[in-house]
PDB file of C-alpha atoms and ligand atoms in Angstrom:
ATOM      1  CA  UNK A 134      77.565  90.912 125.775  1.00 34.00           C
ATOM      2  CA  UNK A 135      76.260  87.781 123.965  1.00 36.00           C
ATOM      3  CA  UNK A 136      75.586  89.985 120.749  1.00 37.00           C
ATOM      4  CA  UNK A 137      78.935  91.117 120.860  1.00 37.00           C
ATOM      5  CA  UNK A 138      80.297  88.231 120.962  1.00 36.00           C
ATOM      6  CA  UNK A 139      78.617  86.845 118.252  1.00 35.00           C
ATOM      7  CA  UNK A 140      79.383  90.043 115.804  1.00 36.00           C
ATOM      8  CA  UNK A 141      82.961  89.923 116.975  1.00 37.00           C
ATOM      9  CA  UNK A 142      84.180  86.091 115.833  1.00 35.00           C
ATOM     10  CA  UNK A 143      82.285  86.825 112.484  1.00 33.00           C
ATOM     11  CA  UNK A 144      84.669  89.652 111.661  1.00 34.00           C
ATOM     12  CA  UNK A 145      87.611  87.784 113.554  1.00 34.00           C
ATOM     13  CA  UNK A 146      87.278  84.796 111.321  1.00 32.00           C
ATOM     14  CA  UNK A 147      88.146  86.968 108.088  1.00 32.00           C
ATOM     15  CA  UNK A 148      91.115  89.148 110.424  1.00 32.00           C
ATOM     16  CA  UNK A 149      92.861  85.926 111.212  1.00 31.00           C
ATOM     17  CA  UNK A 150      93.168  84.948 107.868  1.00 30.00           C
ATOM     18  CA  UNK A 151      94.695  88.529 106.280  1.00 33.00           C
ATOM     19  CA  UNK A 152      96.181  89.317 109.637  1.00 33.00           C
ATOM     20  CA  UNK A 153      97.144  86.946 112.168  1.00 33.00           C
ATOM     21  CA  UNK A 154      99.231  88.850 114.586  1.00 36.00           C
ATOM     22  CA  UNK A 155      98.877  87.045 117.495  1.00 34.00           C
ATOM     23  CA  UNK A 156     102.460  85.004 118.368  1.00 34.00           C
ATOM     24  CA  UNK A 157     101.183  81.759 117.558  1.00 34.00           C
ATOM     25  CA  UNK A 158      98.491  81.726 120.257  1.00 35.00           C
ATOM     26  CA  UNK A 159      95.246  81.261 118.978  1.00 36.00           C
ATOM     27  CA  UNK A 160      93.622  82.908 122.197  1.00 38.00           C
ATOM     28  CA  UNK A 161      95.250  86.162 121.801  1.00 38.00           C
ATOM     29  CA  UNK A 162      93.644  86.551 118.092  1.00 42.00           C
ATOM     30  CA  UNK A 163      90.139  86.785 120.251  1.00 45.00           C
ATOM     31  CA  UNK A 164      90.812  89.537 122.155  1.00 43.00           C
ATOM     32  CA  UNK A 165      89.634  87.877 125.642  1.00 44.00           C
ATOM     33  CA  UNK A 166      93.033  86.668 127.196  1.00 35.00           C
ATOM     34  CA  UNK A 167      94.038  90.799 127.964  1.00 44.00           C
ATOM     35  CA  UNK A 168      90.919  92.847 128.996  1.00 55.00           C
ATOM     36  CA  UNK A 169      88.451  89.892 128.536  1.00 57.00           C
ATOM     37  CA  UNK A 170      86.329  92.666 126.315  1.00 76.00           C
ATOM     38  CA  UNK A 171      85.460  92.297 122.654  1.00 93.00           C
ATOM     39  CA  UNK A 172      84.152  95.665 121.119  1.00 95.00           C
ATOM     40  CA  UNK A 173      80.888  95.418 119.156  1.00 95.00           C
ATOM     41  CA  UNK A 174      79.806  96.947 116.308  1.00 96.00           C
ATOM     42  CA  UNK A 175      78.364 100.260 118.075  1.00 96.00           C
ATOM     43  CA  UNK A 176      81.188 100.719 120.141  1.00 96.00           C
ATOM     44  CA  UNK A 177      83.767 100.357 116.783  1.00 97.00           C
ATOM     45  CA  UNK A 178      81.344 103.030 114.977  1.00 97.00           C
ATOM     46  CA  UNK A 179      81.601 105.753 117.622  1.00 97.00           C
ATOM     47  CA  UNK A 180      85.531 104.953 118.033  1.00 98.00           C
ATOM     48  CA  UNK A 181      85.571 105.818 114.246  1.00 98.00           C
ATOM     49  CA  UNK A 182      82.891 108.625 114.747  1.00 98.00           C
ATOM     50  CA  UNK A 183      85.026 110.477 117.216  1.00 98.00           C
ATOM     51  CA  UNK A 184      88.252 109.844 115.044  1.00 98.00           C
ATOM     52  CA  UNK A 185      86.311 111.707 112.359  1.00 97.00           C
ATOM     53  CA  UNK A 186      85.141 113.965 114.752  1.00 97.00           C
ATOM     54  CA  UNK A 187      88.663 114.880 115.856  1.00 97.00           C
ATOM     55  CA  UNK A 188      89.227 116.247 112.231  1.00 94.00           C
ATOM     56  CA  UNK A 189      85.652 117.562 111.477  1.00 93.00           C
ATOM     57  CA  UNK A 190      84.638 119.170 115.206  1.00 95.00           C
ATOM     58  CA  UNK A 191      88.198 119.470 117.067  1.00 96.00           C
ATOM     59  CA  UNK A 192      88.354 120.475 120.871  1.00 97.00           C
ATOM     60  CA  UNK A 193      90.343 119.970 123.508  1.00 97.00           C
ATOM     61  CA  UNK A 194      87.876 118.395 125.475  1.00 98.00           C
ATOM     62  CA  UNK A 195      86.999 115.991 122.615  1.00 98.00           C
ATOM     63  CA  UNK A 196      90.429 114.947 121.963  1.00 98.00           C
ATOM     64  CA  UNK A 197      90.747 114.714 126.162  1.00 98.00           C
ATOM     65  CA  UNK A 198      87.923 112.245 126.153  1.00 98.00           C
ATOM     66  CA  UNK A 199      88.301 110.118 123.184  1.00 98.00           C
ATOM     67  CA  UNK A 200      92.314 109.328 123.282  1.00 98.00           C
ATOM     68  CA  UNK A 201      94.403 108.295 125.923  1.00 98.00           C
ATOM     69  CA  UNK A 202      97.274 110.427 127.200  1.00 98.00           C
ATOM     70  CA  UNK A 203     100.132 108.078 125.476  1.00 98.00           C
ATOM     71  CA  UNK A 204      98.117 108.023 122.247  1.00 98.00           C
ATOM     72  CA  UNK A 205     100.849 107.929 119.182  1.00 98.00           C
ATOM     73  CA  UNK A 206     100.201 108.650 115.816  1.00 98.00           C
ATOM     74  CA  UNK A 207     102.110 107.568 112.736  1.00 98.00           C
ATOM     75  CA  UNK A 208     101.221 108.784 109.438  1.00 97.00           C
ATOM     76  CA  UNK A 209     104.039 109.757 106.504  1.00 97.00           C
ATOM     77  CA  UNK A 210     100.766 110.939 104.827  1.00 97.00           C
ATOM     78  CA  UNK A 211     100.829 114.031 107.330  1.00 95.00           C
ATOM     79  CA  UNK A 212     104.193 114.408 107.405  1.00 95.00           C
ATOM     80  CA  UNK A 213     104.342 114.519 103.442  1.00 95.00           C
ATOM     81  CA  UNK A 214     101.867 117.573 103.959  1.00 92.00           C
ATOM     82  CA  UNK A 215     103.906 119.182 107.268  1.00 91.00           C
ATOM     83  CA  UNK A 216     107.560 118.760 104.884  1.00 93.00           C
ATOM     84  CA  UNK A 217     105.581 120.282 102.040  1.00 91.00           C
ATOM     85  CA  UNK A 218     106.371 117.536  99.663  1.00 91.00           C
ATOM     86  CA  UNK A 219     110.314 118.370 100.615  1.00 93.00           C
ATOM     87  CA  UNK A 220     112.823 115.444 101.656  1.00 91.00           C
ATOM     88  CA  UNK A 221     114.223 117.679 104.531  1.00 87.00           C
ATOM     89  CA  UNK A 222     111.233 118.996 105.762  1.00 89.00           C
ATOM     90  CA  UNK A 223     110.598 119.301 109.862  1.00 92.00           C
ATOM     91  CA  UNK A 224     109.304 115.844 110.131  1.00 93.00           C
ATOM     92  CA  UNK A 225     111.163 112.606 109.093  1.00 95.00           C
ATOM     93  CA  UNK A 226     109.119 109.875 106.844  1.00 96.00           C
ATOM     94  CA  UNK A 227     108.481 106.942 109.417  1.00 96.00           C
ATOM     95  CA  UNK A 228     108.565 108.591 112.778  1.00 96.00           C
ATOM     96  CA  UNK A 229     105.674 109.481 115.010  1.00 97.00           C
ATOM     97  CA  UNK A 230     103.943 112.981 113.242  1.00 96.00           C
ATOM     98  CA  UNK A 231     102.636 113.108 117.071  1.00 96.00           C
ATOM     99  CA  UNK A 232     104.193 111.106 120.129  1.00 97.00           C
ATOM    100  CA  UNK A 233     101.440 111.913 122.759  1.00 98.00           C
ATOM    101  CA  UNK A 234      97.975 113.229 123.143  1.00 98.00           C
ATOM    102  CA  UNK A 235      99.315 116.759 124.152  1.00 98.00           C
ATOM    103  CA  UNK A 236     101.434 116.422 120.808  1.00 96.00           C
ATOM    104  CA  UNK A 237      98.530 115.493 118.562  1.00 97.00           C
ATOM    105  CA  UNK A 238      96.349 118.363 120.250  1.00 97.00           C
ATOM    106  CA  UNK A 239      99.065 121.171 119.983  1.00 95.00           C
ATOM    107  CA  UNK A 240      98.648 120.020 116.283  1.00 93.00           C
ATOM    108  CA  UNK A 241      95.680 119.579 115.476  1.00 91.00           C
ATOM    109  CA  UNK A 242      93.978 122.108 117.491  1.00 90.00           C
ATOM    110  CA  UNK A 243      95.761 124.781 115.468  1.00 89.00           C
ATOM    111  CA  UNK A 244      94.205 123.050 112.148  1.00 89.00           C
ATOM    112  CA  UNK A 245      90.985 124.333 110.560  1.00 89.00           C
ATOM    113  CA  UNK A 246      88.085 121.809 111.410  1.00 91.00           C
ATOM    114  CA  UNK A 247      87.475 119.439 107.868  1.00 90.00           C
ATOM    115  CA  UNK A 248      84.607 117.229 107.106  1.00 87.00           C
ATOM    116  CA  UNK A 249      85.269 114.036 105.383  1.00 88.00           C
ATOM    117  CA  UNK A 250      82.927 111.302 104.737  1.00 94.00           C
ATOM    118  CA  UNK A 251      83.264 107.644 106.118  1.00 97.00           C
ATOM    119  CA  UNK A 252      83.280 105.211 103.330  1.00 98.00           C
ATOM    120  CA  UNK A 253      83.904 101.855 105.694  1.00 98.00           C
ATOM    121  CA  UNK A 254      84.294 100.632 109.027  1.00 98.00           C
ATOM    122  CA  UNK A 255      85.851  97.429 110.059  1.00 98.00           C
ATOM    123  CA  UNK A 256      86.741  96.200 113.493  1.00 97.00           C
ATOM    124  CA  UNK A 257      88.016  93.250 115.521  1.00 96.00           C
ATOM    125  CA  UNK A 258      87.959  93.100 119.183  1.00 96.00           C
ATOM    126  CA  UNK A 259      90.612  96.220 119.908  1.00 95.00           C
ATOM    127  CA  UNK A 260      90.901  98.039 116.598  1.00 97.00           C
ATOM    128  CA  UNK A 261      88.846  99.677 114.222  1.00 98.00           C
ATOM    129  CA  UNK A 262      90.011 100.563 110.460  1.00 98.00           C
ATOM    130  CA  UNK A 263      87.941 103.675 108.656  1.00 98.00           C
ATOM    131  CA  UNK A 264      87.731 104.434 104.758  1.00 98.00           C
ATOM    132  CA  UNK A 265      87.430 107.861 104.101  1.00 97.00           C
ATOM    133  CA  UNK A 266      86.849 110.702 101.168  1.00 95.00           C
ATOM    134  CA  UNK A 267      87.179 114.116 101.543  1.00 91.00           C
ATOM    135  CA  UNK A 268      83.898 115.929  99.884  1.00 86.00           C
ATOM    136  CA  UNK A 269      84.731 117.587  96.590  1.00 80.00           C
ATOM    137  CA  UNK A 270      85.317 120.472  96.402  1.00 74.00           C
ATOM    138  CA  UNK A 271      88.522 119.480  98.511  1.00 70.00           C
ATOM    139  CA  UNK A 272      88.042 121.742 101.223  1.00 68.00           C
ATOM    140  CA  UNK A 273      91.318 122.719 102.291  1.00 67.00           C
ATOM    141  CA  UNK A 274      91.984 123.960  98.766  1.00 64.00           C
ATOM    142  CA  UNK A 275      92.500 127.916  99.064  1.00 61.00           C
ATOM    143  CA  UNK A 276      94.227 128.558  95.824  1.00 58.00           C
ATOM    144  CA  UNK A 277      92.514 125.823  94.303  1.00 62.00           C
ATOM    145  CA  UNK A 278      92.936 124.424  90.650  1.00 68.00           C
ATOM    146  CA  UNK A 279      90.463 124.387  88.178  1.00 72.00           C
ATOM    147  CA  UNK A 280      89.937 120.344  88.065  1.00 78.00           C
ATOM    148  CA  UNK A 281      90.916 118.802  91.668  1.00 84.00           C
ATOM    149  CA  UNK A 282      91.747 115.636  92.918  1.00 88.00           C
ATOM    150  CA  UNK A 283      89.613 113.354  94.972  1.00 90.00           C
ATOM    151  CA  UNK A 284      91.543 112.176  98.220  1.00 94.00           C
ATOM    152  CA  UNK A 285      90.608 108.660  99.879  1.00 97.00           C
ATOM    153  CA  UNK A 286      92.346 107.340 103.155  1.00 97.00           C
ATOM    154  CA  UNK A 287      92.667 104.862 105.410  1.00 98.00           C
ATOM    155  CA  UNK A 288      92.948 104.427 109.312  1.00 98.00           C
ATOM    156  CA  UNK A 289      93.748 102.151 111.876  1.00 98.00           C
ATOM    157  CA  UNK A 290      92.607 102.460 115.008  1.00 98.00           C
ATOM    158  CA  UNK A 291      94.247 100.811 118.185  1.00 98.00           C
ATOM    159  CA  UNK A 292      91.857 100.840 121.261  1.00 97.00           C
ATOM    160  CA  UNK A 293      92.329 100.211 124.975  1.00 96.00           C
ATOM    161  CA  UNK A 294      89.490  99.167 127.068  1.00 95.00           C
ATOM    162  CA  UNK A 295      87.979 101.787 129.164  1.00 94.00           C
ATOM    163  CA  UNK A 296      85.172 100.499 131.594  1.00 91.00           C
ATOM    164  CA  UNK A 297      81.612  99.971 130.706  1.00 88.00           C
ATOM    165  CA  UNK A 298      80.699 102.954 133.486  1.00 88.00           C
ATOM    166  CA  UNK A 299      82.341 105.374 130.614  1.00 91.00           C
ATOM    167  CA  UNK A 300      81.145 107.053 127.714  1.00 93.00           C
ATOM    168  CA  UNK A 301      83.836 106.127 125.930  1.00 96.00           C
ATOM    169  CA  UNK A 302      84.327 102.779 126.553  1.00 94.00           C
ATOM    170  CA  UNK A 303      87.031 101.852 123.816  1.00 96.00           C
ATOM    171  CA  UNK A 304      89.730 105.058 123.943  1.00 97.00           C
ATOM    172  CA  UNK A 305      92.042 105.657 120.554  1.00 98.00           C
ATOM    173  CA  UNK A 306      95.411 104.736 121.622  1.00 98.00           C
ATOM    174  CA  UNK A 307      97.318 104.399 118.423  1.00 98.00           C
ATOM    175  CA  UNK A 308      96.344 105.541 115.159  1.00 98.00           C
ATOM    176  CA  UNK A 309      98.118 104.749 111.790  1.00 98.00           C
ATOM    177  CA  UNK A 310      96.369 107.312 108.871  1.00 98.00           C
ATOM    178  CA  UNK A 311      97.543 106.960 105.506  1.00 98.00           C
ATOM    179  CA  UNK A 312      95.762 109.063 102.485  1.00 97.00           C
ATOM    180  CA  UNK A 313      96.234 110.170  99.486  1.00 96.00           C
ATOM    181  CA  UNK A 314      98.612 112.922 100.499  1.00 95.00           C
ATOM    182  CA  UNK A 315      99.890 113.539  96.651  1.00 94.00           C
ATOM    183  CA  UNK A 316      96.097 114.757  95.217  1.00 92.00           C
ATOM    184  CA  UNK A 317      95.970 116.824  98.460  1.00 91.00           C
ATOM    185  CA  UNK A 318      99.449 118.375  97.476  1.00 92.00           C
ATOM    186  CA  UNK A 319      98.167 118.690  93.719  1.00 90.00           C
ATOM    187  CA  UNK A 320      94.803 120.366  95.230  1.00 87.00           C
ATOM    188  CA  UNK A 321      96.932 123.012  97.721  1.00 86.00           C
ATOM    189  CA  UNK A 322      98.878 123.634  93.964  1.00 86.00           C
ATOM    190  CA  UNK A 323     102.076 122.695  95.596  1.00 89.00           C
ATOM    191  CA  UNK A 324     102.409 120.138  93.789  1.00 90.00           C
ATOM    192  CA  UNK A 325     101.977 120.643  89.877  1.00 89.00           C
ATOM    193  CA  UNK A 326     102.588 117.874  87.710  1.00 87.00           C
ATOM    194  CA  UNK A 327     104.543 118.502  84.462  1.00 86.00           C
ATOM    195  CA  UNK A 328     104.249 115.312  82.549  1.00 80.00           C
ATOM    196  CA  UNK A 329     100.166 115.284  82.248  1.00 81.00           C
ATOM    197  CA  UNK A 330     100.179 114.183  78.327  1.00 81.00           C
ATOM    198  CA  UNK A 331     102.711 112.087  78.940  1.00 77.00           C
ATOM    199  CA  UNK A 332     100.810 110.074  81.859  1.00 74.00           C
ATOM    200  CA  UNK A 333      97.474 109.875  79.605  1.00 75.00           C
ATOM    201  CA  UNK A 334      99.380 108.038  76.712  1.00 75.00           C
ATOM    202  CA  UNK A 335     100.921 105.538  79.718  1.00 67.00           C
ATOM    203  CA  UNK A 336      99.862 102.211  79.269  1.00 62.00           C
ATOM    204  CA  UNK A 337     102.363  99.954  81.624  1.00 61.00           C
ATOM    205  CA  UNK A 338     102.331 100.498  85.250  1.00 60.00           C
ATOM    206  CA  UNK A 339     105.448  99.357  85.883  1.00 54.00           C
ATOM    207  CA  UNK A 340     107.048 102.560  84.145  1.00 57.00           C
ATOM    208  CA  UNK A 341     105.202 104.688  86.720  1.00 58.00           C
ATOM    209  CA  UNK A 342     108.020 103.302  89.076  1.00 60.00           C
ATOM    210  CA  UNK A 343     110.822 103.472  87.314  1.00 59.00           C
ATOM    211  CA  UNK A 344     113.623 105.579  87.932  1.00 60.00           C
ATOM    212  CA  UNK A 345     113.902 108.259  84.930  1.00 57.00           C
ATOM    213  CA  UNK A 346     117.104 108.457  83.589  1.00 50.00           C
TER     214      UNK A 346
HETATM  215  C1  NAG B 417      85.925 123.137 115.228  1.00 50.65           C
HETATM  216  O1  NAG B 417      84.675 122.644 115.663  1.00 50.65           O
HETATM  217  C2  NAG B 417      84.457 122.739 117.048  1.00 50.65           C
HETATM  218  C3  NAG B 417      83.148 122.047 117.378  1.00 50.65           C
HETATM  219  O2  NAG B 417      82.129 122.533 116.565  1.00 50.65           O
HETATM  220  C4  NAG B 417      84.503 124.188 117.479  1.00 50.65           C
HETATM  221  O3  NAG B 417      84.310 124.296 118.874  1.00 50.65           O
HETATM  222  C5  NAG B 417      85.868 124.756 117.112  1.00 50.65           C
HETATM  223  O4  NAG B 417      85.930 126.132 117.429  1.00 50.65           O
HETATM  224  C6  NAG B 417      86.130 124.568 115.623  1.00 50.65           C
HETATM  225  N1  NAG B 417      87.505 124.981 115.320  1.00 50.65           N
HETATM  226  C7  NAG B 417      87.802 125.838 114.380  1.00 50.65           C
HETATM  227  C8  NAG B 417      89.265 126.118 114.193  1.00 50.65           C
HETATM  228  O5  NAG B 417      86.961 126.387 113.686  1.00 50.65           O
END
């Protein structure tokens, strides 16, 4: 407990900084006025272990054990993939792309399972954030194009305590997943830029989000 402690106001010291989200009062920031716990190090690596695992090694059971029942997840990154790139697809930008553990595993257990590397882990006392990479190849590339893009993500992780008697003692109750949805779109070949040349002689970034007229 002592260790954990100690590991925990290292990394809080740099959160409150970038991030202070705690209403003004400096003992929410630590993490002990809810649940009095303060996850360590292992505990935020296997949260982020069995978030990757959820994509990699999907089951029911998994997915039963690792999130909690009223787990939400938001990502526009998915939902760009589920709309197919299109602005009236199934799924509106900016809602929930699943609302509740039986949500996320009617959709993701119908997905193939897909390895992806962990690049980072960070973590204060209740969340964790992962860096990822799909390997190259891009695996979910069927009718893939000669020269792929690499796609990188991010995640944050939202835990709630679960008892130290558990195996999972922190359990994933809100994730927020952004990634590089437009190289995935390139990759699947739904996407297929027209305006290549034109983006290698591109020296201002500005221009890149500009309106063409
Ligand atoms: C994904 O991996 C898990 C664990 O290895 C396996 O049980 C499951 O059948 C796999 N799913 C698919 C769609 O291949």
């Amino acid at each position: 407990m002592r260790n954990s402690i100690l590991a925990c106001t290292g990394l809080l010291a740099l959160g409150a900084i970038a991030a202070p989200n705690n209403g003004g009062d400096p003992w929410n920031g630590w993490g002990f006025s809810g649940n009095g716990r303060c996850m360590n190090d292992d505990q935020a690596n296997k949260v982020a272990n069995n978030f990757a695992s959820l994509i990699s090694a999907y089951t029911t059971t998994l997915a039963n054990s690792v999130l909690t029942t009223t787990v939400q997840d938001y990502s526009d990154s998915v939902i760009e993939l589920i709309d197919g790139g299109c602005p009236s697809g199934p799924i509106a930008l900016g809602s929930a792309t699943f609302a509740s553990r039986a949500s996320f595993e009617a959709g993701q257990g119908s997905q193939p399972n897909l390895t992806f590397n962990i690049l980072n882990v960070w973590h204060n006392c209740e969340s964790v954030t992962v860096r990822w990479r799909l390997p190259m190849p891009n695996p979910v590339a069927t009718a893939a194009p000669a020269v792929q893009e690499e796609v990188t993500g991010i995640a944050v992780l939202e835990t709630v305590w679960n008892g130290w008697r558990s195996p999972q003692q922190f359990l994933i109750n809100m994730i927020y997943s952004e990634f590089n949805s437009g190289a995935w779109l390139y990759d699947l070949e739904i996407f297929k830029p027209a305006n290549c040349a034109a983006a290698r002689r591109m020296r201002s970034l500005p221009s890149y989000f500009a309106r063409k007229n």
